[in-house]
XYZ file of C-alpha atoms in Angstrom:
498
model
C -0.779 10.392 49.430
C -0.466 9.195 45.833
C -2.511 6.311 44.491
C 0.644 4.199 44.054
C 1.288 4.438 47.811
C -2.136 3.038 48.754
C -2.776 -0.667 49.164
C -5.720 -2.294 47.389
C -7.736 -2.823 50.632
C -7.133 0.838 51.562
C -8.403 1.981 48.169
C -11.540 -0.142 48.521
C -12.157 1.253 52.024
C -11.768 4.820 50.722
C -14.165 4.129 47.846
C -16.797 2.607 50.151
C -16.561 5.456 52.692
C -16.801 8.340 50.224
C -19.565 6.640 48.203
C -21.628 6.266 51.388
C -21.077 9.905 52.356
C -21.896 11.343 48.941
C -24.949 9.061 48.508
C -26.404 10.371 51.769
C -25.973 13.955 50.633
C -27.467 13.236 47.205
C -30.430 11.571 48.953
C -31.463 14.860 50.572
C -31.493 16.843 47.307
C -35.079 15.907 46.416
C -36.302 14.346 49.660
C -38.086 17.553 50.693
C -40.136 17.528 47.482
C -42.167 14.563 48.770
C -42.516 16.105 52.243
C -43.727 19.612 51.428
C -47.481 18.963 51.905
C -46.968 17.436 55.368
C -44.438 20.090 56.389
C -46.780 22.849 55.223
C -49.536 21.539 57.460
C -47.193 20.970 60.389
C -45.938 24.565 60.355
C -49.213 26.179 59.173
C -47.287 27.754 56.295
C -48.366 28.965 52.883
C -47.112 27.156 49.752
C -44.739 30.041 49.057
C -43.326 29.963 52.597
C -42.746 26.205 52.744
C -40.998 26.362 49.350
C -38.166 28.262 51.043
C -37.063 24.983 52.670
C -36.057 23.801 49.210
C -35.033 27.152 47.720
C -32.581 28.092 50.460
C -31.118 24.588 50.569
C -30.330 24.753 46.865
C -29.036 28.303 47.278
C -26.631 27.340 50.086
C -25.401 24.358 48.083
C -24.757 26.481 44.996
C -22.836 29.157 46.932
C -20.591 26.821 48.932
C -19.813 24.271 46.194
C -17.215 26.491 44.402
C -15.286 26.896 47.688
C -14.302 23.211 47.668
C -10.941 23.858 46.030
C -10.023 26.587 48.523
C -11.159 24.532 51.537
C -9.046 21.575 50.419
C -5.988 23.761 49.816
C -6.429 25.420 53.207
C -7.409 22.526 55.499
C -6.778 19.304 53.553
C -9.085 16.739 51.995
C -9.427 14.502 55.047
C -10.377 17.288 57.459
C -12.853 18.884 55.060
C -14.515 15.589 54.223
C -14.950 14.443 57.826
C -16.173 17.839 59.065
C -18.649 18.193 56.196
C -20.157 14.709 56.611
C -20.366 15.116 60.399
C -21.894 18.586 60.166
C -24.314 17.437 57.478
C -25.485 14.555 59.684
C -26.053 16.855 62.668
C -27.943 19.372 60.510
C -30.120 16.570 59.100
C -31.053 15.456 62.631
C -31.835 19.086 63.519
C -34.153 19.311 60.471
C -36.188 16.475 61.924
C -36.277 18.223 65.317
C -37.417 21.595 63.937
C -40.570 22.975 65.570
C -41.053 26.133 63.493
C -40.783 27.274 59.911
C -37.807 29.498 60.736
C -35.962 26.574 62.327
C -36.482 24.164 59.420
C -35.365 26.816 56.903
C -32.261 27.579 58.990
C -31.220 23.937 59.310
C -31.903 23.277 55.643
C -29.500 26.126 54.851
C -26.876 24.583 57.147
C -27.516 21.153 55.679
C -27.014 22.355 52.111
C -24.047 24.600 52.870
C -21.946 22.313 55.055
C -22.656 19.286 52.875
C -21.997 21.021 49.549
C -18.268 20.067 49.298
C -19.026 16.368 49.901
C -19.995 15.390 46.334
C -17.221 17.161 44.347
C -14.578 16.271 46.954
C -15.708 12.630 47.010
C -15.412 12.485 43.234
C -11.915 13.983 43.365
C -10.794 11.587 46.126
C -12.041 8.563 44.189
C -10.272 9.591 40.984
C -6.987 10.357 42.759
C -6.985 7.222 44.949
C -6.918 4.824 41.996
C -4.592 4.574 38.986
C -5.662 6.361 35.841
C -6.373 3.119 33.988
C -9.032 2.273 36.601
C -10.758 5.653 36.379
C -13.677 4.259 34.364
C -14.344 1.442 36.848
C -14.298 3.591 39.989
C -16.235 6.375 38.270
C -18.995 3.904 37.418
C -19.197 2.780 41.053
C -19.113 6.326 42.396
C -21.499 7.584 39.726
C -24.303 5.491 41.177
C -24.558 8.106 43.944
C -25.502 10.724 41.350
C -28.380 8.585 40.041
C -29.474 6.510 43.042
C -29.274 9.218 45.716
C -32.013 11.478 44.298
C -34.158 8.376 43.714
C -33.739 6.926 47.222
C -34.754 10.169 48.929
C -38.253 10.696 47.487
C -39.106 6.962 47.460
C -38.146 5.983 51.011
C -38.827 9.461 52.383
C -42.365 9.314 51.020
C -42.951 5.849 52.499
C -41.739 6.913 55.957
C -43.736 10.140 55.784
C -46.936 8.198 55.012
C -46.257 5.567 57.686
C -45.107 7.907 60.470
C -44.529 11.597 59.593
C -42.191 13.793 57.596
C -39.552 13.945 60.359
C -38.586 10.300 59.852
C -37.498 11.049 56.293
C -34.652 13.045 57.858
C -34.052 10.660 60.755
C -33.417 7.750 58.371
C -30.233 9.474 57.157
C -28.682 10.098 60.598
C -27.424 6.559 61.469
C -25.869 6.074 58.039
C -24.284 9.539 58.306
C -22.636 8.605 61.604
C -21.291 5.392 60.059
C -19.937 7.355 57.067
C -18.124 9.869 59.317
C -16.433 7.075 61.306
C -15.506 5.198 58.117
C -13.953 8.327 56.596
C -11.936 8.902 59.769
C -10.254 5.497 59.478
C -10.127 5.136 55.684
C -8.781 8.468 54.428
C -4.993 8.947 54.592
C -3.663 11.880 56.656
C -3.319 15.236 54.938
C 0.072 16.542 53.978
C 1.313 19.703 55.593
C 1.335 22.214 52.746
C 1.525 26.013 52.783
C -1.914 27.558 53.266
C -3.437 29.403 50.339
C -4.889 32.901 50.874
C -8.602 33.382 50.252
C -9.694 35.557 47.349
C -12.618 37.094 49.219
C -13.569 39.518 46.462
C -13.831 36.751 43.889
C -15.823 34.582 46.284
C -18.305 37.350 47.117
C -18.810 38.239 43.453
C -19.418 34.608 42.477
C -21.666 33.992 45.499
C -23.748 37.052 44.592
C -24.137 35.923 40.983
C -25.092 32.355 41.962
C -27.509 33.514 44.669
C -29.314 35.840 42.254
C -29.519 33.157 39.558
C -30.988 30.632 42.011
C -33.525 33.170 43.295
C -34.602 33.956 39.731
C -35.025 30.250 38.953
C -36.860 29.496 42.203
C -39.191 32.511 42.308
C -39.572 33.364 38.624
C -42.628 31.203 38.055
C -44.446 32.528 41.145
C -43.706 36.166 40.286
C -44.454 35.868 36.530
C -40.804 36.210 35.561
C -39.807 39.542 34.009
C -43.123 41.154 34.786
C -41.761 41.324 38.344
C -39.413 44.110 39.454
C -37.688 41.706 41.826
C -36.799 39.264 39.033
C -35.476 42.083 36.824
C -33.262 43.441 39.617
C -31.927 39.972 40.512
C -31.151 39.234 36.858
C -29.271 42.517 36.374
C -27.333 42.003 39.598
C -26.418 38.445 38.560
C -25.092 39.612 35.173
C -23.052 42.450 36.695
C -21.626 40.267 39.478
C -20.649 37.497 37.075
C -19.015 39.968 34.669
C -17.017 41.491 37.511
C -16.049 37.998 38.699
C -14.682 36.991 35.278
C -12.707 40.226 34.929
C -11.330 39.825 38.452
C -10.250 36.211 37.898
C -8.459 37.086 34.662
C -6.572 40.025 36.161
C -5.597 38.838 39.665
C -2.608 36.653 40.487
C -4.398 34.084 42.663
C -8.094 34.068 41.728
C -10.807 32.237 43.619
C -11.356 29.987 40.572
C -8.664 29.393 37.994
C -10.416 30.192 34.718
C -7.238 29.230 32.868
C -8.307 25.607 33.281
C -10.755 26.320 30.467
C -7.797 26.267 28.084
C -8.088 22.491 28.270
C -10.490 21.755 25.448
C -12.023 18.595 26.895
C -12.492 20.193 30.314
C -14.325 23.172 28.799
C -16.543 20.885 26.706
C -17.051 18.668 29.755
C -18.489 21.609 31.670
C -20.965 22.280 28.859
C -21.956 18.617 28.701
C -22.383 18.234 32.469
C -24.570 21.361 32.434
C -26.794 19.644 29.837
C -26.575 16.385 31.808
C -27.908 18.220 34.851
C -30.731 19.650 32.745
C -32.000 16.233 31.630
C -31.108 14.152 34.708
C -33.675 15.244 37.315
C -36.383 16.756 35.088
C -38.451 13.573 34.517
C -38.290 12.748 38.254
C -39.824 16.147 39.037
C -42.399 16.371 36.223
C -43.786 12.820 36.002
C -44.953 12.372 39.641
C -47.020 15.570 39.499
C -48.592 14.607 36.173
C -49.404 11.064 37.292
C -50.733 12.029 40.711
C -52.804 15.117 39.899
C -54.051 14.326 36.395
C -53.766 10.569 35.802
C -54.951 9.436 39.239
C -51.987 7.191 40.074
C -51.492 6.291 43.762
C -48.290 7.299 45.545
C -47.103 3.690 45.787
C -47.134 3.241 41.996
C -45.431 6.611 41.452
C -42.726 5.627 43.924
C -42.218 2.359 42.044
C -41.864 4.222 38.736
C -39.216 6.513 40.232
C -37.506 3.518 41.840
C -37.233 1.692 38.521
C -35.202 4.605 37.235
C -32.635 3.767 39.884
C -32.696 0.157 38.735
C -31.983 1.323 35.203
C -29.126 3.445 36.542
C -27.504 0.365 38.079
C -27.787 -1.420 34.717
C -26.302 1.599 32.959
C -23.302 1.759 35.270
C -22.832 -1.976 34.808
C -22.712 -1.488 31.042
C -19.972 1.124 31.453
C -17.614 -1.668 32.502
C -17.735 -2.643 28.823
C -18.299 0.748 27.239
C -15.560 2.307 29.400
C -12.970 0.517 27.270
C -14.135 2.422 24.208
C -13.602 6.024 23.226
C -15.559 8.262 25.683
C -17.342 9.898 22.760
C -19.008 6.580 21.924
C -20.384 6.094 25.446
C -21.677 9.674 25.690
C -23.287 9.466 22.241
C -25.065 6.225 23.176
C -26.288 7.691 26.477
C -27.600 10.956 25.061
C -29.075 9.044 22.109
C -31.075 6.893 24.544
C -32.311 10.076 26.235
C -33.527 11.317 22.851
C -35.421 8.036 22.414
C -36.813 8.391 25.940
C -37.986 11.933 25.173
C -39.716 10.861 21.952
C -41.355 8.039 23.884
C -42.622 10.431 26.565
C -44.025 12.715 23.874
C -46.258 9.845 22.681
C -47.891 9.292 26.100
C -51.424 10.201 27.106
C -53.316 10.178 30.393
C -54.265 6.527 29.867
C -50.668 5.286 29.738
C -50.204 1.931 31.452
C -47.873 1.223 34.345
C -45.652 -1.164 32.371
C -45.065 1.498 29.718
C -44.034 4.069 32.329
C -41.787 1.561 34.103
C -40.006 0.694 30.848
C -39.434 4.355 30.028
C -38.129 5.000 33.543
C -35.649 2.120 33.206
C -34.488 3.499 29.846
C -33.834 6.914 31.409
C -31.805 5.313 34.192
C -29.727 3.270 31.762
C -29.001 6.395 29.707
C -27.842 8.622 32.574
C -25.806 5.713 33.975
C -23.979 5.212 30.687
C -23.206 8.930 30.272
C -21.641 9.647 33.667
C -18.456 7.556 33.473
C -17.143 8.604 30.023
C -18.154 12.198 30.779
C -16.123 12.264 34.002
C -13.127 10.455 32.516
C -13.085 12.717 29.468
C -13.434 15.948 31.441
C -10.611 15.309 33.912
C -8.326 13.145 31.797
C -5.955 16.020 30.960
C -6.064 17.907 34.289
C -3.321 17.766 36.890
C -4.344 16.075 40.155
C -3.737 19.356 42.016
C -6.485 20.992 39.961
C -8.986 18.145 40.410
C -10.807 19.447 43.550
C -11.291 22.918 42.071
C -12.268 21.561 38.680
C -14.649 19.081 40.274
C -16.389 21.806 42.307
C -17.176 23.782 39.136
C -18.200 20.534 37.418
C -20.847 19.723 40.045
C -21.886 23.374 40.425
C -22.855 23.536 36.749
C -24.676 20.217 37.053
C -26.813 21.606 39.889
C -27.475 24.906 38.116
C -28.452 23.026 34.956
C -31.009 21.025 36.934
C -32.512 24.139 38.552
C -32.632 26.022 35.254
C -34.297 23.329 33.192
C -36.815 22.359 35.872
C -37.861 26.010 36.132
C -38.133 26.334 32.346
C -40.119 23.093 32.099
C -42.581 24.120 34.819
C -42.988 27.514 33.151
C -43.758 25.862 29.818
C -46.274 23.510 31.459
C -48.115 26.376 33.156
C -47.988 28.671 30.099
C -48.957 26.035 27.559
C -51.621 24.567 29.855
C -53.305 27.935 30.323
C -53.265 28.709 26.589
C -54.660 25.319 25.565
C -57.290 25.377 28.303
C -58.522 28.733 27.006
C -58.562 27.551 23.398
C -60.426 24.317 24.152
C -62.987 26.034 26.375
C -63.744 28.462 23.550
C -64.898 25.501 21.448
C -67.278 24.239 24.157
C -70.191 26.522 23.445
C -73.886 26.021 22.605
C -73.160 28.036 19.474
C -70.667 25.434 18.203
C -72.778 23.525 15.665
C -70.397 20.567 15.639
C -71.478 19.779 19.184
C -75.144 19.546 18.126
C -74.598 16.302 16.219
C -75.951 13.220 18.055
C -73.216 11.509 20.079
C -70.661 14.283 19.530
C -70.503 15.082 23.270
C -70.241 11.458 24.342
C -70.883 11.221 28.094
C -70.330 14.949 28.698
C -73.011 17.583 29.072
C -73.256 21.370 29.326
C -76.859 21.686 30.499
C -76.123 21.464 34.251
C -73.605 23.068 36.581
C -72.236 19.673 37.591
C -71.821 18.681 33.963
C -69.939 21.885 33.187
C -67.698 21.356 36.214
C -66.806 17.805 35.122
C -66.163 19.009 31.590
C -63.944 21.814 32.860
C -61.875 19.367 34.908
C -61.394 17.129 31.893
C -60.294 20.041 29.719
C -57.859 21.069 32.448
C -56.404 17.536 32.491
C -55.929 17.494 28.730
C -54.422 21.001 28.699
C -51.958 19.979 31.429
C -51.035 16.894 29.413
C -50.260 19.069 26.383
C -48.037 21.256 28.559
C -46.141 18.203 29.808
C -45.718 16.909 26.258
C -44.149 20.242 25.290
C -41.770 19.971 28.268
C -40.830 16.439 27.208
C -40.149 17.819 23.732
C -37.712 20.328 25.250
C -36.102 17.450 27.157
C -35.645 15.510 23.916
C -34.238 18.518 22.026
C -31.659 19.325 24.712
C -30.525 15.683 24.763
C -30.019 15.820 21.015
C -28.061 19.074 21.332
C -25.594 17.354 23.667
C -24.622 14.909 20.911
C -23.382 17.833 18.795
C -21.024 18.919 21.593
C -19.813 15.330 22.017
C -18.608 15.434 18.412
C -16.278 18.322 19.331
C -14.502 16.353 22.070
C -10.871 15.454 21.430
C -10.427 11.701 21.178
C -8.492 9.546 23.597
C -4.719 9.872 23.306
C -2.868 6.704 22.351
């Protein structure tokens, strides 16, 4: 059904239903990160084993997301949306019921796989249910799910896990999931009967293999010391070969799994690059800051949760500002947003382990405002020239690259923190020696001492804290540089047609 055929109340009902469904799915993306310690103890698992609950969830999401276009063409938007939200809700309840490590990993795979089409399909439904001149408004409302969902999960999930146990972090999603499924059933218009499209199984298997190998490299690279591991080398080679074969297949077959000819649209191709960078800088501070503040700065979980929550508050402000900025050329909004991220990165690079709460809260709000401002003009620019029939397929690739960008940059940032921390720890410990004459001056050691074992232990812990801080500052520098790089690609975007 075209947007002109929908009444205003029906459009509002559709928007509310799909926003609720996609917010619930986005909530589970990072919820497990705050639950891993409790889950590890509950299942008597090693850190490497419990990490599979996150790794396989991301892997299933990455593999199934590109199938959104095919699923819509084969079964219709309404059927796919309702089945995915219902199945996701059931899988989430089963995660809370899991009694073994194997069970929780299995249901996390189901949760990620069956819920993967929800976000790109929701975005496509929202854009196609409203007239083109309202795309900026509805994109700003829908875009809050991208920012608020990953914030809601760790904050409320962590509170419930501390108050009760980790299972309630999953149970909190079930009632809202049931409401979303019922709302979608009544709000979405019926699907049109259209000829079914055949499945390009070869293209799907090649792309799934490439994505699976890339995700495994990103998830396990740090633990296995990257390319010093035979496993990582084999997975990288297999990913390159599978992706090369996929591109050749799509360019030479009549009905490929993904239509690479959409890349002929200049703004769509640049939009994919920009959303990849957006994914790189969106979740990275949420992942890096809590670990730094908890392990090295001594912040309690309640304060860390508040800092993460303020980022969501900034996101709401940013999406509110897009109601004004959305009237301008999309390049202006994206340049402002990425420019604010550059400022945020420079600000983070000036922090130390004595940073106050108010300073961290202000920086978190600034990050939220920036990512909120970017999303609407980025979405409008990317899909402004595409036909509505290509929107579901284009949207699936759009969100796939956003997820891969997040996984890639988080892995690179953690690697830099570990590498730089180890190097700086070694260098600073070399200077702490009885043979260093500078340390013999009165007062040069301050309150530290090297004469006793306890004194050496305290000094070692302090050096470790400072080395970790240097590693995080380097990661924040990467975050700032990537944000600045995005502005260069924004300059290549074709302006709005008059």
